[in-house]
Amino acid sequence: MTKRILLVDGMALLFRHFYATSVHKNFMITSKGIPTNGTQGFVRHVLRAVTDIQPTHMAICWDMGKTTFRNELFQGYKQNRPEPPEALMPQFSHVQHISEALGFFNIGLPNYEADDVIGTLATQTGQNMEHQVYVITGDRDLLQCTAENIHIWLVKKGFTEYLKFDDAAFRDHYGLAPKQLIDVKAFMGDTADGYPGVKGIGEKTAIKLIQQYGSVENVIANIASLTAGQQKKINADMDNLVCSKQLAEIVCDAPINTDELWQQMAFTPDFSHILNVCDQHELRVAKKYVQTL
């Protein structure tokens, strides 16, 4: 029997909906003084996805803190990001509390990012080709995990518009295998995550190099065949190139036993309970939206 697994990047949705409403100063503060604009956007988005995908199993994946093993590899990793706005701070714990109250299975792993948790759960559950895995995120890095039955949906607009990728769509768009995105990111770096790649090599050049040579290692092995400018850039940033490839790769074998979690991930929506939770926590905008589903 086909199972449909929904994996959600919780922080990505929280941030997205916080900023979408905070620009209008619409923080949706409860009688207890708790801002809920990000939380309510998260609730609306997840429940719309549940309606659209009809998952049999789901998990909301969370970051567990600022530092992970990647900070040990590169001290500047994600250290360029500003502190979150004051109105967002209390919603980090609040959204996870609400998520649990709604009956969603929450998971995070110390020393790993939510991407690594998603990558591991997607890869492990996707080993069974009768399983269809759907990942909702705003992070293009997760495209490296696409497969025939692993669908990465990048949030585009609102609660329903996505850029949708599976293995075939990725190959058609990039002219690469999904895992080769790691090598592309190694060259181009990531300004949002704060790691450098090779200075002066952007996405277009990186894609051409990997299309021609297949991997970072093969580019290095054939460096004499490159233009003088490319050779100079790569030799100047060789250490950063090697380190950036490690940083770009999502861990798909984090210490998670999916078999043990399978029953906890089983999900059947109870909309009566969900509406009660919205009432209890003064999530009026979310409740109004849920009633339309």
mmCIF file of C-alpha atoms in Angstrom:
data_model
loop_
_atom_site.group_PDB
_atom_site.id
_atom_site.type_symbol
_atom_site.label_atom_id
_atom_site.label_comp_id
_atom_site.label_asym_id
_atom_site.label_seq_id
_atom_site.Cartn_x
_atom_site.Cartn_y
_atom_site.Cartn_z
ATOM 1 C CA MET A 1 0.000 0.000 0.000
ATOM 2 C CA THR A 2 1.355 3.416 -0.967
ATOM 3 C CA LYS A 3 2.261 5.654 1.964
ATOM 4 C CA ARG A 4 2.520 9.419 1.602
ATOM 5 C CA ILE A 5 5.061 11.053 3.900
ATOM 6 C CA LEU A 6 5.022 14.821 4.479
ATOM 7 C CA LEU A 7 8.185 16.403 5.907
ATOM 8 C CA VAL A 8 8.025 20.094 6.798
ATOM 9 C CA ASP A 9 10.857 22.541 7.442
ATOM 10 C CA GLY A 10 9.232 24.171 10.465
ATOM 11 C CA MET A 11 11.568 27.140 10.840
ATOM 12 C CA ALA A 12 11.353 27.969 7.139
ATOM 13 C CA LEU A 13 7.586 28.365 7.379
ATOM 14 C CA LEU A 14 7.750 30.248 10.688
ATOM 15 C CA PHE A 15 10.238 32.790 9.308
ATOM 16 C CA ARG A 16 8.424 33.146 5.998
ATOM 17 C CA HIS A 17 5.042 33.919 7.524
ATOM 18 C CA PHE A 18 6.463 36.105 10.278
ATOM 19 C CA TYR A 19 8.093 38.421 7.756
ATOM 20 C CA ALA A 20 5.100 38.342 5.396
ATOM 21 C CA THR A 21 2.871 39.823 8.106
ATOM 22 C CA SER A 22 5.333 41.821 10.233
ATOM 23 C CA VAL A 23 5.986 44.154 7.299
ATOM 24 C CA HIS A 24 2.445 45.416 7.962
ATOM 25 C CA LYS A 25 3.027 45.381 11.766
ATOM 26 C CA ASN A 26 0.390 42.652 12.020
ATOM 27 C CA PHE A 27 1.808 40.590 14.908
ATOM 28 C CA MET A 28 -1.530 39.016 15.998
ATOM 29 C CA ILE A 29 -0.826 39.394 19.729
ATOM 30 C CA THR A 30 -2.850 37.281 22.168
ATOM 31 C CA SER A 31 -4.420 38.469 25.435
ATOM 32 C CA LYS A 32 -1.286 37.149 27.166
ATOM 33 C CA GLY A 33 0.929 39.353 25.004
ATOM 34 C CA ILE A 34 2.299 36.584 22.793
ATOM 35 C CA PRO A 35 2.819 37.510 19.117
ATOM 36 C CA THR A 36 1.489 34.705 16.905
ATOM 37 C CA ASN A 37 1.778 35.930 13.321
ATOM 38 C CA GLY A 38 4.522 33.450 12.390
ATOM 39 C CA THR A 39 2.873 30.637 14.326
ATOM 40 C CA GLN A 40 -0.506 31.178 12.682
ATOM 41 C CA GLY A 41 1.057 31.286 9.220
ATOM 42 C CA PHE A 42 2.819 28.015 10.019
ATOM 43 C CA VAL A 43 -0.454 26.389 11.129
ATOM 44 C CA ARG A 44 -2.310 27.545 8.034
ATOM 45 C CA HIS A 45 0.452 26.436 5.694
ATOM 46 C CA VAL A 46 0.881 22.965 7.192
ATOM 47 C CA LEU A 47 -2.840 22.249 7.269
ATOM 48 C CA ARG A 48 -3.262 23.384 3.679
ATOM 49 C CA ALA A 49 -0.423 21.005 2.734
ATOM 50 C CA VAL A 50 -2.143 18.216 4.673
ATOM 51 C CA THR A 51 -5.319 18.892 2.701
ATOM 52 C CA ASP A 52 -3.468 18.899 -0.625
ATOM 53 C CA ILE A 53 -1.120 15.947 -0.050
ATOM 54 C CA GLN A 54 -3.271 13.748 2.227
ATOM 55 C CA PRO A 55 -0.266 12.280 4.061
ATOM 56 C CA THR A 56 -0.430 9.020 5.960
ATOM 57 C CA HIS A 57 2.679 10.048 7.916
ATOM 58 C CA MET A 58 4.246 13.408 8.668
ATOM 59 C CA ALA A 59 6.960 15.106 10.680
ATOM 60 C CA ILE A 60 7.765 18.729 11.413
ATOM 61 C CA CYS A 61 11.541 19.139 11.486
ATOM 62 C CA TRP A 62 13.228 21.813 13.600
ATOM 63 C CA ASP A 63 16.655 23.311 14.163
ATOM 64 C CA MET A 64 17.852 22.694 17.715
ATOM 65 C CA GLY A 65 20.104 25.703 18.238
ATOM 66 C CA LYS A 66 22.585 27.993 16.558
ATOM 67 C CA THR A 67 25.562 25.648 16.387
ATOM 68 C CA THR A 68 25.985 22.313 14.620
ATOM 69 C CA PHE A 69 28.874 20.153 13.422
ATOM 70 C CA ARG A 70 29.239 22.590 10.486
ATOM 71 C CA ASN A 71 30.441 25.306 12.874
ATOM 72 C CA GLU A 72 33.300 23.000 13.806
ATOM 73 C CA LEU A 73 34.208 22.688 10.106
ATOM 74 C CA PHE A 74 33.940 26.427 9.446
ATOM 75 C CA GLN A 75 33.797 28.954 12.265
ATOM 76 C CA GLY A 76 31.924 31.540 10.198
ATOM 77 C CA TYR A 77 29.083 29.208 9.245
ATOM 78 C CA LYS A 78 25.786 31.133 9.571
ATOM 79 C CA GLN A 79 27.504 33.649 11.851
ATOM 80 C CA ASN A 80 26.674 36.514 9.476
ATOM 81 C CA ARG A 81 22.966 36.412 10.261
ATOM 82 C CA PRO A 82 21.411 39.209 12.345
ATOM 83 C CA GLU A 83 19.553 38.503 15.566
ATOM 84 C CA PRO A 84 15.855 37.689 15.012
ATOM 85 C CA PRO A 85 13.348 40.512 15.591
ATOM 86 C CA GLU A 86 12.024 40.811 19.142
ATOM 87 C CA ALA A 87 8.490 39.775 18.120
ATOM 88 C CA LEU A 88 9.795 36.569 16.535
ATOM 89 C CA MET A 89 11.829 35.354 19.525
ATOM 90 C CA PRO A 90 8.944 33.992 21.669
ATOM 91 C CA GLN A 91 7.441 32.266 18.638
ATOM 92 C CA PHE A 92 10.354 29.813 18.344
ATOM 93 C CA SER A 93 9.118 27.830 21.339
ATOM 94 C CA HIS A 94 5.457 28.793 20.913
ATOM 95 C CA VAL A 95 5.189 27.352 17.397
ATOM 96 C CA GLN A 96 6.632 24.014 18.516
ATOM 97 C CA HIS A 97 4.215 23.904 21.439
ATOM 98 C CA ILE A 98 1.296 24.579 19.089
ATOM 99 C CA SER A 99 2.597 22.038 16.575
ATOM 100 C CA GLU A 100 2.642 19.350 19.261
ATOM 101 C CA ALA A 101 -0.809 20.346 20.533
ATOM 102 C CA LEU A 102 -2.211 19.984 17.004
ATOM 103 C CA GLY A 103 -0.990 16.388 16.892
ATOM 104 C CA PHE A 104 1.972 16.879 14.568
ATOM 105 C CA PHE A 105 5.101 14.817 15.213
ATOM 106 C CA ASN A 106 8.008 17.176 15.988
ATOM 107 C CA ILE A 107 11.636 16.157 15.606
ATOM 108 C CA GLY A 108 15.019 17.848 15.875
ATOM 109 C CA LEU A 109 18.517 16.529 16.487
ATOM 110 C CA PRO A 110 21.214 18.314 18.501
ATOM 111 C CA ASN A 111 24.322 19.169 16.471
ATOM 112 C CA TYR A 112 22.391 18.791 13.198
ATOM 113 C CA GLU A 113 20.217 21.146 11.165
ATOM 114 C CA ALA A 114 16.599 20.570 10.242
ATOM 115 C CA ASP A 115 17.828 19.959 6.668
ATOM 116 C CA ASP A 116 19.832 16.973 7.896
ATOM 117 C CA VAL A 117 16.815 15.573 9.724
ATOM 118 C CA ILE A 118 14.686 16.035 6.607
ATOM 119 C CA GLY A 119 17.369 14.517 4.393
ATOM 120 C CA THR A 120 17.679 11.487 6.639
ATOM 121 C CA LEU A 121 13.931 10.912 7.020
ATOM 122 C CA ALA A 122 13.328 11.428 3.296
ATOM 123 C CA THR A 123 16.139 9.081 2.295
ATOM 124 C CA GLN A 124 15.218 6.361 4.776
ATOM 125 C CA THR A 125 11.481 6.392 4.095
ATOM 126 C CA GLY A 126 12.093 6.848 0.370
ATOM 127 C CA GLN A 127 14.070 3.597 0.160
ATOM 128 C CA ASN A 128 10.688 1.916 -0.166
ATOM 129 C CA MET A 129 9.643 2.859 -3.692
ATOM 130 C CA GLU A 130 5.974 2.477 -2.732
ATOM 131 C CA HIS A 131 6.433 5.488 -0.474
ATOM 132 C CA GLN A 132 5.928 8.973 -1.883
ATOM 133 C CA VAL A 133 7.823 11.594 0.133
ATOM 134 C CA TYR A 134 6.924 15.303 0.000
ATOM 135 C CA VAL A 135 9.211 17.934 1.522
ATOM 136 C CA ILE A 136 7.994 21.508 2.055
ATOM 137 C CA THR A 137 10.800 23.993 2.526
ATOM 138 C CA GLY A 138 12.222 27.284 1.365
ATOM 139 C CA ASP A 139 15.773 25.926 1.158
ATOM 140 C CA ARG A 140 17.093 25.008 -2.293
ATOM 141 C CA ASP A 141 19.876 22.974 -0.649
ATOM 142 C CA LEU A 142 17.336 20.201 -0.138
ATOM 143 C CA LEU A 143 17.036 19.773 -3.909
ATOM 144 C CA GLN A 144 20.074 17.504 -3.616
ATOM 145 C CA CYS A 145 17.732 14.969 -1.968
ATOM 146 C CA THR A 146 15.263 14.733 -4.843
ATOM 147 C CA ALA A 147 14.577 11.279 -6.236
ATOM 148 C CA GLU A 148 11.935 9.526 -8.295
ATOM 149 C CA ASN A 149 9.697 9.291 -5.213
ATOM 150 C CA ILE A 150 11.124 12.204 -3.169
ATOM 151 C CA HIS A 151 9.457 15.478 -4.109
ATOM 152 C CA ILE A 152 10.908 18.785 -2.926
ATOM 153 C CA TRP A 153 8.348 21.599 -2.908
ATOM 154 C CA LEU A 154 9.981 25.023 -2.605
ATOM 155 C CA VAL A 155 7.593 27.596 -1.198
ATOM 156 C CA LYS A 156 6.971 30.274 -3.816
ATOM 157 C CA LYS A 157 3.907 32.303 -2.820
ATOM 158 C CA GLY A 158 1.165 32.068 -0.214
ATOM 159 C CA PHE A 159 0.109 28.653 1.021
ATOM 160 C CA THR A 160 -0.373 26.888 -2.291
ATOM 161 C CA GLU A 161 2.238 27.960 -4.838
ATOM 162 C CA TYR A 162 5.463 25.934 -5.061
ATOM 163 C CA LEU A 163 8.354 25.182 -7.344
ATOM 164 C CA LYS A 164 8.067 21.388 -7.452
ATOM 165 C CA PHE A 165 11.012 19.103 -8.111
ATOM 166 C CA ASP A 166 11.536 15.379 -8.354
ATOM 167 C CA ASP A 167 14.537 13.663 -9.940
ATOM 168 C CA ALA A 168 13.342 14.205 -13.522
ATOM 169 C CA ALA A 169 12.397 17.855 -12.961
ATOM 170 C CA PHE A 170 15.766 18.570 -11.335
ATOM 171 C CA ARG A 171 17.746 16.991 -14.183
ATOM 172 C CA ASP A 172 15.655 18.874 -16.734
ATOM 173 C CA HIS A 173 16.166 22.217 -14.954
ATOM 174 C CA TYR A 174 19.876 21.966 -14.065
ATOM 175 C CA GLY A 175 21.263 19.386 -16.490
ATOM 176 C CA LEU A 176 22.764 17.616 -13.475
ATOM 177 C CA ALA A 177 22.030 14.751 -11.102
ATOM 178 C CA PRO A 178 20.577 16.015 -7.788
ATOM 179 C CA LYS A 179 23.649 15.097 -5.727
ATOM 180 C CA GLN A 180 25.817 17.212 -8.038
ATOM 181 C CA LEU A 181 24.171 20.293 -6.547
ATOM 182 C CA ILE A 182 26.617 19.749 -3.670
ATOM 183 C CA ASP A 183 29.546 20.278 -6.056
ATOM 184 C CA VAL A 184 27.917 23.356 -7.602
ATOM 185 C CA LYS A 185 27.406 24.874 -4.131
ATOM 186 C CA ALA A 186 31.038 24.075 -3.287
ATOM 187 C CA PHE A 187 32.169 26.392 -6.084
ATOM 188 C CA MET A 188 29.614 29.169 -5.722
ATOM 189 C CA GLY A 189 29.432 29.185 -1.895
ATOM 190 C CA ASP A 190 26.404 30.436 -0.008
ATOM 191 C CA THR A 191 26.167 34.027 1.207
ATOM 192 C CA ALA A 192 23.111 33.217 3.363
ATOM 193 C CA ASP A 193 25.000 30.466 5.203
ATOM 194 C CA GLY A 194 28.193 32.495 5.240
ATOM 195 C CA TYR A 195 30.624 30.156 3.495
ATOM 196 C CA PRO A 196 32.748 31.389 0.595
ATOM 197 C CA GLY A 197 33.196 28.770 -2.123
ATOM 198 C CA VAL A 198 35.574 30.046 -4.805
ATOM 199 C CA LYS A 199 35.623 33.820 -5.159
ATOM 200 C CA GLY A 200 34.685 34.869 -8.674
ATOM 201 C CA ILE A 201 32.903 31.638 -9.649
ATOM 202 C CA GLY A 202 29.118 31.980 -9.705
ATOM 203 C CA GLU A 203 26.288 29.570 -10.365
ATOM 204 C CA LYS A 204 26.513 29.534 -14.184
ATOM 205 C CA THR A 205 30.236 28.749 -14.244
ATOM 206 C CA ALA A 206 29.889 26.228 -11.418
ATOM 207 C CA ILE A 207 27.133 24.364 -13.272
ATOM 208 C CA LYS A 208 29.195 24.300 -16.495
ATOM 209 C CA LEU A 209 32.213 22.932 -14.657
ATOM 210 C CA ILE A 210 30.214 20.158 -13.000
ATOM 211 C CA GLN A 211 28.368 19.325 -16.230
ATOM 212 C CA GLN A 212 31.743 18.894 -17.920
ATOM 213 C CA TYR A 213 33.784 17.244 -15.171
ATOM 214 C CA GLY A 214 31.173 15.690 -12.884
ATOM 215 C CA SER A 215 32.552 16.648 -9.471
ATOM 216 C CA VAL A 216 34.795 19.028 -7.553
ATOM 217 C CA GLU A 217 37.431 16.318 -7.360
ATOM 218 C CA ASN A 218 37.448 15.815 -11.127
ATOM 219 C CA VAL A 219 37.675 19.550 -11.750
ATOM 220 C CA ILE A 220 40.739 19.682 -9.492
ATOM 221 C CA ALA A 221 42.247 16.648 -11.224
ATOM 222 C CA ASN A 222 41.796 18.368 -14.591
ATOM 223 C CA ILE A 223 42.639 21.897 -13.473
ATOM 224 C CA ALA A 224 45.285 22.248 -16.178
ATOM 225 C CA SER A 225 42.490 22.057 -18.775
ATOM 226 C CA LEU A 226 40.697 25.114 -17.369
ATOM 227 C CA THR A 227 41.194 28.717 -18.419
ATOM 228 C CA ALA A 228 44.041 30.594 -16.779
ATOM 229 C CA GLY A 229 41.508 32.725 -14.880
ATOM 230 C CA GLN A 230 39.636 29.713 -13.532
ATOM 231 C CA GLN A 231 42.876 28.024 -12.496
ATOM 232 C CA LYS A 232 43.980 31.114 -10.616
ATOM 233 C CA LYS A 233 40.657 31.461 -8.795
ATOM 234 C CA ILE A 234 40.472 27.800 -7.792
ATOM 235 C CA ASN A 235 44.103 27.590 -6.649
ATOM 236 C CA ALA A 236 43.643 30.741 -4.570
ATOM 237 C CA ASP A 237 40.575 29.293 -2.831
ATOM 238 C CA MET A 238 41.366 25.564 -2.846
ATOM 239 C CA ASP A 239 40.905 25.106 0.924
ATOM 240 C CA ASN A 240 37.604 26.985 0.835
ATOM 241 C CA LEU A 241 36.448 24.845 -2.098
ATOM 242 C CA VAL A 242 37.087 21.587 -0.266
ATOM 243 C CA CYS A 243 35.537 22.896 2.963
ATOM 244 C CA SER A 244 32.515 24.347 1.154
ATOM 245 C CA LYS A 245 31.697 20.957 -0.353
ATOM 246 C CA GLN A 246 31.542 19.471 3.153
ATOM 247 C CA LEU A 247 29.312 22.324 4.311
ATOM 248 C CA ALA A 248 26.982 22.057 1.307
ATOM 249 C CA GLU A 249 26.251 18.360 1.697
ATOM 250 C CA ILE A 250 23.102 17.494 3.616
ATOM 251 C CA VAL A 251 23.553 14.567 5.979
ATOM 252 C CA CYS A 252 21.257 11.725 4.945
ATOM 253 C CA ASP A 253 22.420 9.243 7.565
ATOM 254 C CA ALA A 254 21.998 11.216 10.796
ATOM 255 C CA PRO A 255 21.461 9.039 13.902
ATOM 256 C CA ILE A 256 17.696 8.652 13.474
ATOM 257 C CA ASN A 257 15.912 5.300 13.465
ATOM 258 C CA THR A 258 12.926 5.893 11.207
ATOM 259 C CA ASP A 259 11.539 2.421 11.911
ATOM 260 C CA GLU A 260 11.191 3.334 15.584
ATOM 261 C CA LEU A 261 9.507 6.650 14.712
ATOM 262 C CA TRP A 262 7.151 5.307 12.043
ATOM 263 C CA GLN A 263 4.146 4.926 14.354
ATOM 264 C CA GLN A 264 4.721 8.363 15.873
ATOM 265 C CA MET A 265 4.764 9.859 12.374
ATOM 266 C CA ALA A 266 1.390 8.295 11.466
ATOM 267 C CA PHE A 267 -1.115 11.097 10.982
ATOM 268 C CA THR A 268 -4.843 11.444 10.515
ATOM 269 C CA PRO A 269 -6.120 15.023 10.867
ATOM 270 C CA ASP A 270 -8.739 15.656 13.546
ATOM 271 C CA PHE A 271 -10.171 19.014 12.489
ATOM 272 C CA SER A 272 -12.458 19.248 15.498
ATOM 273 C CA HIS A 273 -9.433 18.983 17.790
ATOM 274 C CA ILE A 274 -7.443 21.404 15.607
ATOM 275 C CA LEU A 275 -10.183 24.041 15.850
ATOM 276 C CA ASN A 276 -10.289 23.591 19.638
ATOM 277 C CA VAL A 277 -6.527 24.166 19.838
ATOM 278 C CA CYS A 278 -6.921 27.327 17.766
ATOM 279 C CA ASP A 279 -9.608 28.520 20.200
ATOM 280 C CA GLN A 280 -7.548 27.685 23.290
ATOM 281 C CA HIS A 281 -4.525 29.607 22.020
ATOM 282 C CA GLU A 282 -6.378 32.521 20.406
ATOM 283 C CA LEU A 283 -5.277 31.605 16.882
ATOM 284 C CA ARG A 284 -8.280 33.298 15.341
ATOM 285 C CA VAL A 285 -6.833 33.871 11.872
ATOM 286 C CA ALA A 286 -5.660 30.251 11.651
ATOM 287 C CA LYS A 287 -9.056 28.980 12.818
ATOM 288 C CA LYS A 288 -10.890 31.002 10.191
ATOM 289 C CA TYR A 289 -8.602 29.593 7.495
ATOM 290 C CA VAL A 290 -8.894 25.998 8.718
ATOM 291 C CA GLN A 291 -12.667 26.256 8.540
ATOM 292 C CA THR A 292 -12.376 26.834 4.789
ATOM 293 C CA LEU A 293 -10.375 23.643 4.149
#
